Short mmCIF file of N, CA and C in Angstrom, two decimals:
data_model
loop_
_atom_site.label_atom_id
_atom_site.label_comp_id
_atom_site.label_asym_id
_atom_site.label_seq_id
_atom_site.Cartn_x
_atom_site.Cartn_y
_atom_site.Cartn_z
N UNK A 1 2.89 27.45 7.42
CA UNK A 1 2.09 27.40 6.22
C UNK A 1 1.08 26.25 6.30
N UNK A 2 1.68 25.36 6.82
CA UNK A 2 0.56 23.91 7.11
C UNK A 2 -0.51 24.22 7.87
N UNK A 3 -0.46 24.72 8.94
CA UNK A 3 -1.75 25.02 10.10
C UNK A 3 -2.36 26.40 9.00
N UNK A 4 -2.09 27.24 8.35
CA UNK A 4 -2.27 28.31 7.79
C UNK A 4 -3.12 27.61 6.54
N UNK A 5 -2.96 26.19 6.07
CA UNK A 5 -4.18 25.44 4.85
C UNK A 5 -5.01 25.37 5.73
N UNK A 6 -4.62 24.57 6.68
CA UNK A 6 -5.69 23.97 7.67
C UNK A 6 -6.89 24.78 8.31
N UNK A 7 -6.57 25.45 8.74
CA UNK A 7 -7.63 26.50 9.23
C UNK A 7 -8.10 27.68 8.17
N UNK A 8 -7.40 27.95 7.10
CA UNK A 8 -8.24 28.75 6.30
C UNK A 8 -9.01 27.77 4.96
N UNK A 9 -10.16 28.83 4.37
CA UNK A 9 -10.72 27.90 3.33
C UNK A 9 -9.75 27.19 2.10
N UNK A 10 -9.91 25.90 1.76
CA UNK A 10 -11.38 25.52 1.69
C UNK A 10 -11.43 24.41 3.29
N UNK A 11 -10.25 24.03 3.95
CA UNK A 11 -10.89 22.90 4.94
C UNK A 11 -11.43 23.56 5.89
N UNK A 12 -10.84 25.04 6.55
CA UNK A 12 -11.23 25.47 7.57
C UNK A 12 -11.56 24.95 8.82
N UNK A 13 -11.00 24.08 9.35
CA UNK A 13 -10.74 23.32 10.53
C UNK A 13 -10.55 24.31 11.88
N UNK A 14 -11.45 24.53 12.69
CA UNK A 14 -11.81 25.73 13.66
C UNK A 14 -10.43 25.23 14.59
N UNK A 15 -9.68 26.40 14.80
CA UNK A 15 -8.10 26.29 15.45
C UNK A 15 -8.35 25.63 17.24
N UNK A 16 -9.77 25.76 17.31
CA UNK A 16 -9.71 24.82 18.41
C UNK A 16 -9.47 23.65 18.30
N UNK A 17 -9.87 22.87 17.35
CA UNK A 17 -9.90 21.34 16.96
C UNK A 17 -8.41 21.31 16.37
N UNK A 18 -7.89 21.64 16.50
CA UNK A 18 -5.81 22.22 15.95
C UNK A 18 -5.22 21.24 17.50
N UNK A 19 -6.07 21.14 18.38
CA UNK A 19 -5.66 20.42 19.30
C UNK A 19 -5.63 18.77 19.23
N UNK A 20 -6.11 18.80 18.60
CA UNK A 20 -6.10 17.41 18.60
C UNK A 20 -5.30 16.29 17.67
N UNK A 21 -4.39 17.49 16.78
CA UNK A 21 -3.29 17.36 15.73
C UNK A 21 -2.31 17.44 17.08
N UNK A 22 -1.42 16.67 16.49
CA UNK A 22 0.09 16.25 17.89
C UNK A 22 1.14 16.64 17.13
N UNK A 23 1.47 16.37 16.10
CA UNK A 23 2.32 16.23 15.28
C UNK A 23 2.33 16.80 13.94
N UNK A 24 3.36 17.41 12.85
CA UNK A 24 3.10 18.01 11.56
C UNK A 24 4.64 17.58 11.10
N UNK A 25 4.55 16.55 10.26
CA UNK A 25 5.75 15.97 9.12
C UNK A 25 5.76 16.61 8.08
N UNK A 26 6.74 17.34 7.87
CA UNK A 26 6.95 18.16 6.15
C UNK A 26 7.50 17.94 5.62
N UNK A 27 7.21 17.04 4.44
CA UNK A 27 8.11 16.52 3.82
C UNK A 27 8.50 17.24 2.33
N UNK A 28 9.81 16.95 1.55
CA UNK A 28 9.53 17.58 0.62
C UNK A 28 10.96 16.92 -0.55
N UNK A 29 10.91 17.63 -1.77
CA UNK A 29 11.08 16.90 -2.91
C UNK A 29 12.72 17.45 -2.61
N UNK A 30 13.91 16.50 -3.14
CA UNK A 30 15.38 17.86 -2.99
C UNK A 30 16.12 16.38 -3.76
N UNK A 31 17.61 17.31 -3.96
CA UNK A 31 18.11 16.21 -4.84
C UNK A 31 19.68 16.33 -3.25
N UNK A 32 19.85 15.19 -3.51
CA UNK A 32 20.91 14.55 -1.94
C UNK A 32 21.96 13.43 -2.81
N UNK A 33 23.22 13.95 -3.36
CA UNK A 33 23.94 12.79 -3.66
C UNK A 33 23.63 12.50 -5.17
N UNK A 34 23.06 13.59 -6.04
CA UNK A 34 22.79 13.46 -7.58
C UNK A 34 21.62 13.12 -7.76
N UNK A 35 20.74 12.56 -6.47
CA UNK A 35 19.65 11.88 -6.62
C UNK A 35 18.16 12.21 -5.91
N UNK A 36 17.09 12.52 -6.88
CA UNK A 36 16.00 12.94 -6.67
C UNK A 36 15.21 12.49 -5.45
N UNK A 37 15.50 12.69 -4.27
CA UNK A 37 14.57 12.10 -3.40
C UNK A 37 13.53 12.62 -2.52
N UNK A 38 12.43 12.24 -1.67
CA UNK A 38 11.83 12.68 -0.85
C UNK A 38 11.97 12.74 0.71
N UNK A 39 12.24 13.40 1.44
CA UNK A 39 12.88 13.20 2.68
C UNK A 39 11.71 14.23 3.91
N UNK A 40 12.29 13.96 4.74
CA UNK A 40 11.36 14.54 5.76
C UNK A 40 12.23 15.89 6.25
N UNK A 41 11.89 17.27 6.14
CA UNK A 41 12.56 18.08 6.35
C UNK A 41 12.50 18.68 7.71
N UNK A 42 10.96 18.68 7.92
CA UNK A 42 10.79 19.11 9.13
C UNK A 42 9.91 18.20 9.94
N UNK A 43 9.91 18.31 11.26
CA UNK A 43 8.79 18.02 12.40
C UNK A 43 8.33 18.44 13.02
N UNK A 44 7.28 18.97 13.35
CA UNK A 44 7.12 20.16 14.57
C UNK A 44 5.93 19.64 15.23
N UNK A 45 5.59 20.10 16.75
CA UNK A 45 4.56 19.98 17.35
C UNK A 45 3.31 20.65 17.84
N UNK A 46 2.54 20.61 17.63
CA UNK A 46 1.53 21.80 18.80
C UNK A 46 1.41 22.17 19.70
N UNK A 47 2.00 23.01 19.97
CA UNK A 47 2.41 23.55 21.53
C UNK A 47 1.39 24.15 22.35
N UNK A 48 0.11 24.39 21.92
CA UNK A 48 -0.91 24.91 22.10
C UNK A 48 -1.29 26.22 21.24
N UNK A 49 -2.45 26.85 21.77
CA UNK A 49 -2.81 28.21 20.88
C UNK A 49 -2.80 29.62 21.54
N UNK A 50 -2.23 30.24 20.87
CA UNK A 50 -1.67 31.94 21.29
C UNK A 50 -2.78 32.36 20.89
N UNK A 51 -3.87 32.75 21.79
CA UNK A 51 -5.38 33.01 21.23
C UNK A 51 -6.11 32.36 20.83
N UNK A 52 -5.99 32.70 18.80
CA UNK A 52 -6.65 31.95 18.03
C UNK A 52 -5.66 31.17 17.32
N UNK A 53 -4.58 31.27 17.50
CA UNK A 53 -3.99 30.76 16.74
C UNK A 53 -2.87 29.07 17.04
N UNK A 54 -2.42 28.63 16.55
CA UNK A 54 -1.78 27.54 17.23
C UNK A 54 -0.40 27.88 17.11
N UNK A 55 0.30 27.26 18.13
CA UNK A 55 1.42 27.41 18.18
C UNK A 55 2.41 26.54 17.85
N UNK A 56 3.73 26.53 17.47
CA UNK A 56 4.19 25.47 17.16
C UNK A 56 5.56 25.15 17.43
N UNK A 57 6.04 23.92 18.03
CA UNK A 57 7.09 24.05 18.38
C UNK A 57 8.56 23.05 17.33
N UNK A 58 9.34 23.83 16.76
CA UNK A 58 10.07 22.77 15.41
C UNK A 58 10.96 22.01 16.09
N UNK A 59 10.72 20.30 16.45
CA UNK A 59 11.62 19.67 16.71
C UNK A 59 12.79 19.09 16.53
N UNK A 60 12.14 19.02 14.99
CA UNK A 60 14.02 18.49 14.15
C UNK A 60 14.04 19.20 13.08
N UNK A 61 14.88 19.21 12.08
CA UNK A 61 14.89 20.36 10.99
C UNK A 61 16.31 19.78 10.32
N UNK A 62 15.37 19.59 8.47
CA UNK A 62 16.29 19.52 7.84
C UNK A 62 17.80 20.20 7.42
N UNK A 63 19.29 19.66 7.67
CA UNK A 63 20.30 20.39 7.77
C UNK A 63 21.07 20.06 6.25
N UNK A 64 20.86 20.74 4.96
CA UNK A 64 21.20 20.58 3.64
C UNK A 64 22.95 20.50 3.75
N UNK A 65 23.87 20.82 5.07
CA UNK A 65 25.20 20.30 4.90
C UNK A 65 25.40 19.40 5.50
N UNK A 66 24.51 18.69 6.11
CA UNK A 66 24.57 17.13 6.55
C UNK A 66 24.23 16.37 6.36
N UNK A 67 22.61 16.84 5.61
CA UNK A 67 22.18 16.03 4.39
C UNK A 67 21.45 14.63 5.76
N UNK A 68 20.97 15.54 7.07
CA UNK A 68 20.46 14.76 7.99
C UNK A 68 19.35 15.71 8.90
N UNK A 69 18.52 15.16 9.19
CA UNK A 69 17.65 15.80 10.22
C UNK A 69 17.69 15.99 11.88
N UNK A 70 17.95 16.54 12.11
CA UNK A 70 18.45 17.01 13.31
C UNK A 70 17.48 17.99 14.11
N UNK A 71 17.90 17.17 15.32
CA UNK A 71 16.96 17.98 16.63
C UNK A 71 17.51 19.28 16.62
N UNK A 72 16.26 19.53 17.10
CA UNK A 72 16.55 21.78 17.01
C UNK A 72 16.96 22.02 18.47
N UNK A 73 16.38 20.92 19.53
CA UNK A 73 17.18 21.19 21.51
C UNK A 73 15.37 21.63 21.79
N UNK A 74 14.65 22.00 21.14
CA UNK A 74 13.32 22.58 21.57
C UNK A 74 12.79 21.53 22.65
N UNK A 75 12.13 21.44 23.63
CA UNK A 75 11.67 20.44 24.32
C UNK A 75 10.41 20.16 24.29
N UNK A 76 10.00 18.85 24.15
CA UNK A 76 9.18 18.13 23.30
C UNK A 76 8.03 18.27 24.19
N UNK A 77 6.60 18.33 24.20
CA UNK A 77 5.72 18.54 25.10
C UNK A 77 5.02 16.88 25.01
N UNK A 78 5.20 17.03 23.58
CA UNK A 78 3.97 15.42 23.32
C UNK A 78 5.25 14.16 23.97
N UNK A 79 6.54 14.53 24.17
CA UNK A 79 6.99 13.48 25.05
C UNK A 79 6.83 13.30 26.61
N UNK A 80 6.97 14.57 27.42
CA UNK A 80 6.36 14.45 27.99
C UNK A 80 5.02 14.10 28.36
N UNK A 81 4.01 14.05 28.23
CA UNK A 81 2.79 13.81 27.66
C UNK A 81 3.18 11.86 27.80
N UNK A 82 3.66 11.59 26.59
CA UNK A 82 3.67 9.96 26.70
C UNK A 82 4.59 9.58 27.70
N UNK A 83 5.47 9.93 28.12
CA UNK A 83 6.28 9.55 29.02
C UNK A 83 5.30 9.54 30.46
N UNK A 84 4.66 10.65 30.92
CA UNK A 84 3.94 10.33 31.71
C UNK A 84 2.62 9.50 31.31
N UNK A 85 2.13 9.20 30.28
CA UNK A 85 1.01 8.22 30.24
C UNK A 85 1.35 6.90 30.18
N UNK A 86 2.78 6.43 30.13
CA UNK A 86 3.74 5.55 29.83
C UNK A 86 4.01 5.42 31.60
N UNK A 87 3.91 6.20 32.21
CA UNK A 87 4.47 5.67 33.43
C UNK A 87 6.11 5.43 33.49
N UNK A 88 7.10 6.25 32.71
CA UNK A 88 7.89 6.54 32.63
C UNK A 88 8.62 7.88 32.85
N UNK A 89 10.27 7.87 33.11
CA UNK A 89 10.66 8.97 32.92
C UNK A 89 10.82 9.83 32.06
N UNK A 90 11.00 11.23 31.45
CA UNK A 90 11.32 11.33 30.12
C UNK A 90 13.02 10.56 29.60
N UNK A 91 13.76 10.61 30.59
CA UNK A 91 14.93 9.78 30.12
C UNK A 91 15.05 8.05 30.16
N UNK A 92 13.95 7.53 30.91
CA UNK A 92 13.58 5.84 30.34
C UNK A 92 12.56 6.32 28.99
N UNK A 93 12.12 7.11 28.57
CA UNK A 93 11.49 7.05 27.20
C UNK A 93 12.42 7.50 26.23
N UNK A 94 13.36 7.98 26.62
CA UNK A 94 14.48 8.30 25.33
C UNK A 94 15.06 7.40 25.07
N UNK A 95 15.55 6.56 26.56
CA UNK A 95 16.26 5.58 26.11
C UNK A 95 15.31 4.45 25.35
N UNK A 96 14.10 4.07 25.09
CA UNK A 96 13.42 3.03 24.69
C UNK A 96 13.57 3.83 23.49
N UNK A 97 12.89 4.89 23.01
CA UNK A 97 13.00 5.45 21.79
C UNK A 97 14.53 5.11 20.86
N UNK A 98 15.07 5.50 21.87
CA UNK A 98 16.76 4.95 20.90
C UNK A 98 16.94 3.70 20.75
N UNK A 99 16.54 2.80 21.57
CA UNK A 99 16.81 1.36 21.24
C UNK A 99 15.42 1.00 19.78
N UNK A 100 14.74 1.55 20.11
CA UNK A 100 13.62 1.46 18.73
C UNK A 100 14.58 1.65 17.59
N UNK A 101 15.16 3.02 17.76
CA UNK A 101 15.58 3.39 16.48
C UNK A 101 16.79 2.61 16.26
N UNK A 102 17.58 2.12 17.43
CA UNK A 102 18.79 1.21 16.83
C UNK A 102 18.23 -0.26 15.94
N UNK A 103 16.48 -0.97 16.49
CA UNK A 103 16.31 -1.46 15.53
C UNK A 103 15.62 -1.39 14.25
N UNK A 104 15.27 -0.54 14.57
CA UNK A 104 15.04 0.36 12.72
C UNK A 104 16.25 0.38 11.83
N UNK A 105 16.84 0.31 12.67
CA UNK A 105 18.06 1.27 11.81
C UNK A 105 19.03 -0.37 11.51
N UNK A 106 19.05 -1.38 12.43
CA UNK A 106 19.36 -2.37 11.64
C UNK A 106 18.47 -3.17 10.53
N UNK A 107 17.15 -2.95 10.78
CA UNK A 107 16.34 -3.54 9.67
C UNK A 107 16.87 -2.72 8.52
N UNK A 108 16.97 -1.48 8.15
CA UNK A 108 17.28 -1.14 7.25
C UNK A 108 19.02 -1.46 6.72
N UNK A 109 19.87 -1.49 7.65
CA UNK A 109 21.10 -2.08 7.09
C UNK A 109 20.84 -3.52 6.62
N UNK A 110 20.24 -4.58 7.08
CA UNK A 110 19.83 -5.60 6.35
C UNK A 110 19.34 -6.04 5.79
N UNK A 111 18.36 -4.75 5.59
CA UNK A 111 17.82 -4.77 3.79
C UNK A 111 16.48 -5.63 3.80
N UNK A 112 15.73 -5.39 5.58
CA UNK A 112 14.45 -5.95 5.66
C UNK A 112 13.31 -4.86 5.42
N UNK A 113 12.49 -5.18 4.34
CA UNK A 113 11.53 -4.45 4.19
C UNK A 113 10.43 -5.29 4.02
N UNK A 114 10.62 -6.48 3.92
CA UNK A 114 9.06 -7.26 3.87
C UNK A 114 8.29 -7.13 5.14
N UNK A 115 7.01 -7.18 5.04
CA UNK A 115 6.26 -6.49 6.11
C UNK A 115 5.90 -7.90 7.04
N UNK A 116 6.19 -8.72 6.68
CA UNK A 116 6.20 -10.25 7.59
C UNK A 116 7.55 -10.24 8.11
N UNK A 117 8.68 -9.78 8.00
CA UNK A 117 9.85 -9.94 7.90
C UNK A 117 9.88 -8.67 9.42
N UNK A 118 9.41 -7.51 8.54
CA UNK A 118 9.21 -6.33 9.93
C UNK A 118 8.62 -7.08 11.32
N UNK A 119 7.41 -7.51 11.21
CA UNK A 119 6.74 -7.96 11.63
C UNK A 119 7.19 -8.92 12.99
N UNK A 120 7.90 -10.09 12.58
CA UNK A 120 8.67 -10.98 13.40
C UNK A 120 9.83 -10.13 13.98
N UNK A 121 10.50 -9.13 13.49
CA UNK A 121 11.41 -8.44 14.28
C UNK A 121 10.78 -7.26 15.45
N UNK A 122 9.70 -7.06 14.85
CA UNK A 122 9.20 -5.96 16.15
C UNK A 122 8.21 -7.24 17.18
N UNK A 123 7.84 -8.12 16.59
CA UNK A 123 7.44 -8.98 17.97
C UNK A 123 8.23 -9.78 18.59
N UNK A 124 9.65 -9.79 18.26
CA UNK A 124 10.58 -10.79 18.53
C UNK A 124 11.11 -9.37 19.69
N UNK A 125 11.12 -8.26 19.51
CA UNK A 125 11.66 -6.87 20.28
C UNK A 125 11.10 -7.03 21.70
N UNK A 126 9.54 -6.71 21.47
CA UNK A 126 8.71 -7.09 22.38
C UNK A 126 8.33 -8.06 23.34
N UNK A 127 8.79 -9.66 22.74
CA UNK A 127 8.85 -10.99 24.02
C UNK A 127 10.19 -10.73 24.38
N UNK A 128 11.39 -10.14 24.04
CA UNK A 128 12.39 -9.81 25.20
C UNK A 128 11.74 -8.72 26.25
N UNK A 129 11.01 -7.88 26.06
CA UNK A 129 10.72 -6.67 26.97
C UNK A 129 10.48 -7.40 28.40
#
């Protein structure tokens, strides 16, 4: 439905230029735990175009009995893609990706959201590299 605004009126964005979109986040409104929230349901990528049209590949996908987003197993093209512009493997880019997200994922258990606060923890990440 997203590439389907995009290319028809009123933006009409010619499905060639659909290439240069990497990524499509869908997010949407649901209640999780009594409580009204906004969450990211889907992710998908551009896999290229079947003609005229673009193609798309769904990477993770919201799961309403886990109440978590979860990889679909589809294989990722735009990782490949950075992994080789990265000069990496795709499995040294998973593993950096997971250590990202292990520190995401403690900023948020410790309840850092100040953006100076972010800030010193992702450059403090980086002079260990």
């Amino acid at each position: 439905e997203t590439v389907s605004r995009l290319i028809n009126p009123p933006m009409e964005v010619p499905p060639i230029m659909m290439n240069a979109l990497h990524l499509i986040v869908m997010q949407s409104r649901m209640a999780v735990g009594g409580k009204q929230i906004r969450t990211i349901t889907e992710v998908s990528e551009l896999a290229g175009l079947e003609g005229d049209k673009p193609r798309l590949n769904t990477l993770f996908k919201w799961n309403g009995q886990t109440n978590k987003l979860e990889e679909t197993g589809v294989p990722s093209k735009l990782r490949e893609k950075i992994s080789k512009a990265a000069g990496v493997s795709p499995r040294q880019f998973d593993e950096m990706a997971q250590n990202r997200q292990k520190i995401l994922e403690s900023m948020v258990q410790r309840g850092i959201t100040d953006i100076n606060q972010v800030s010193t923890v992702i450059q403090n990440y980086y002079a260990k590299m």
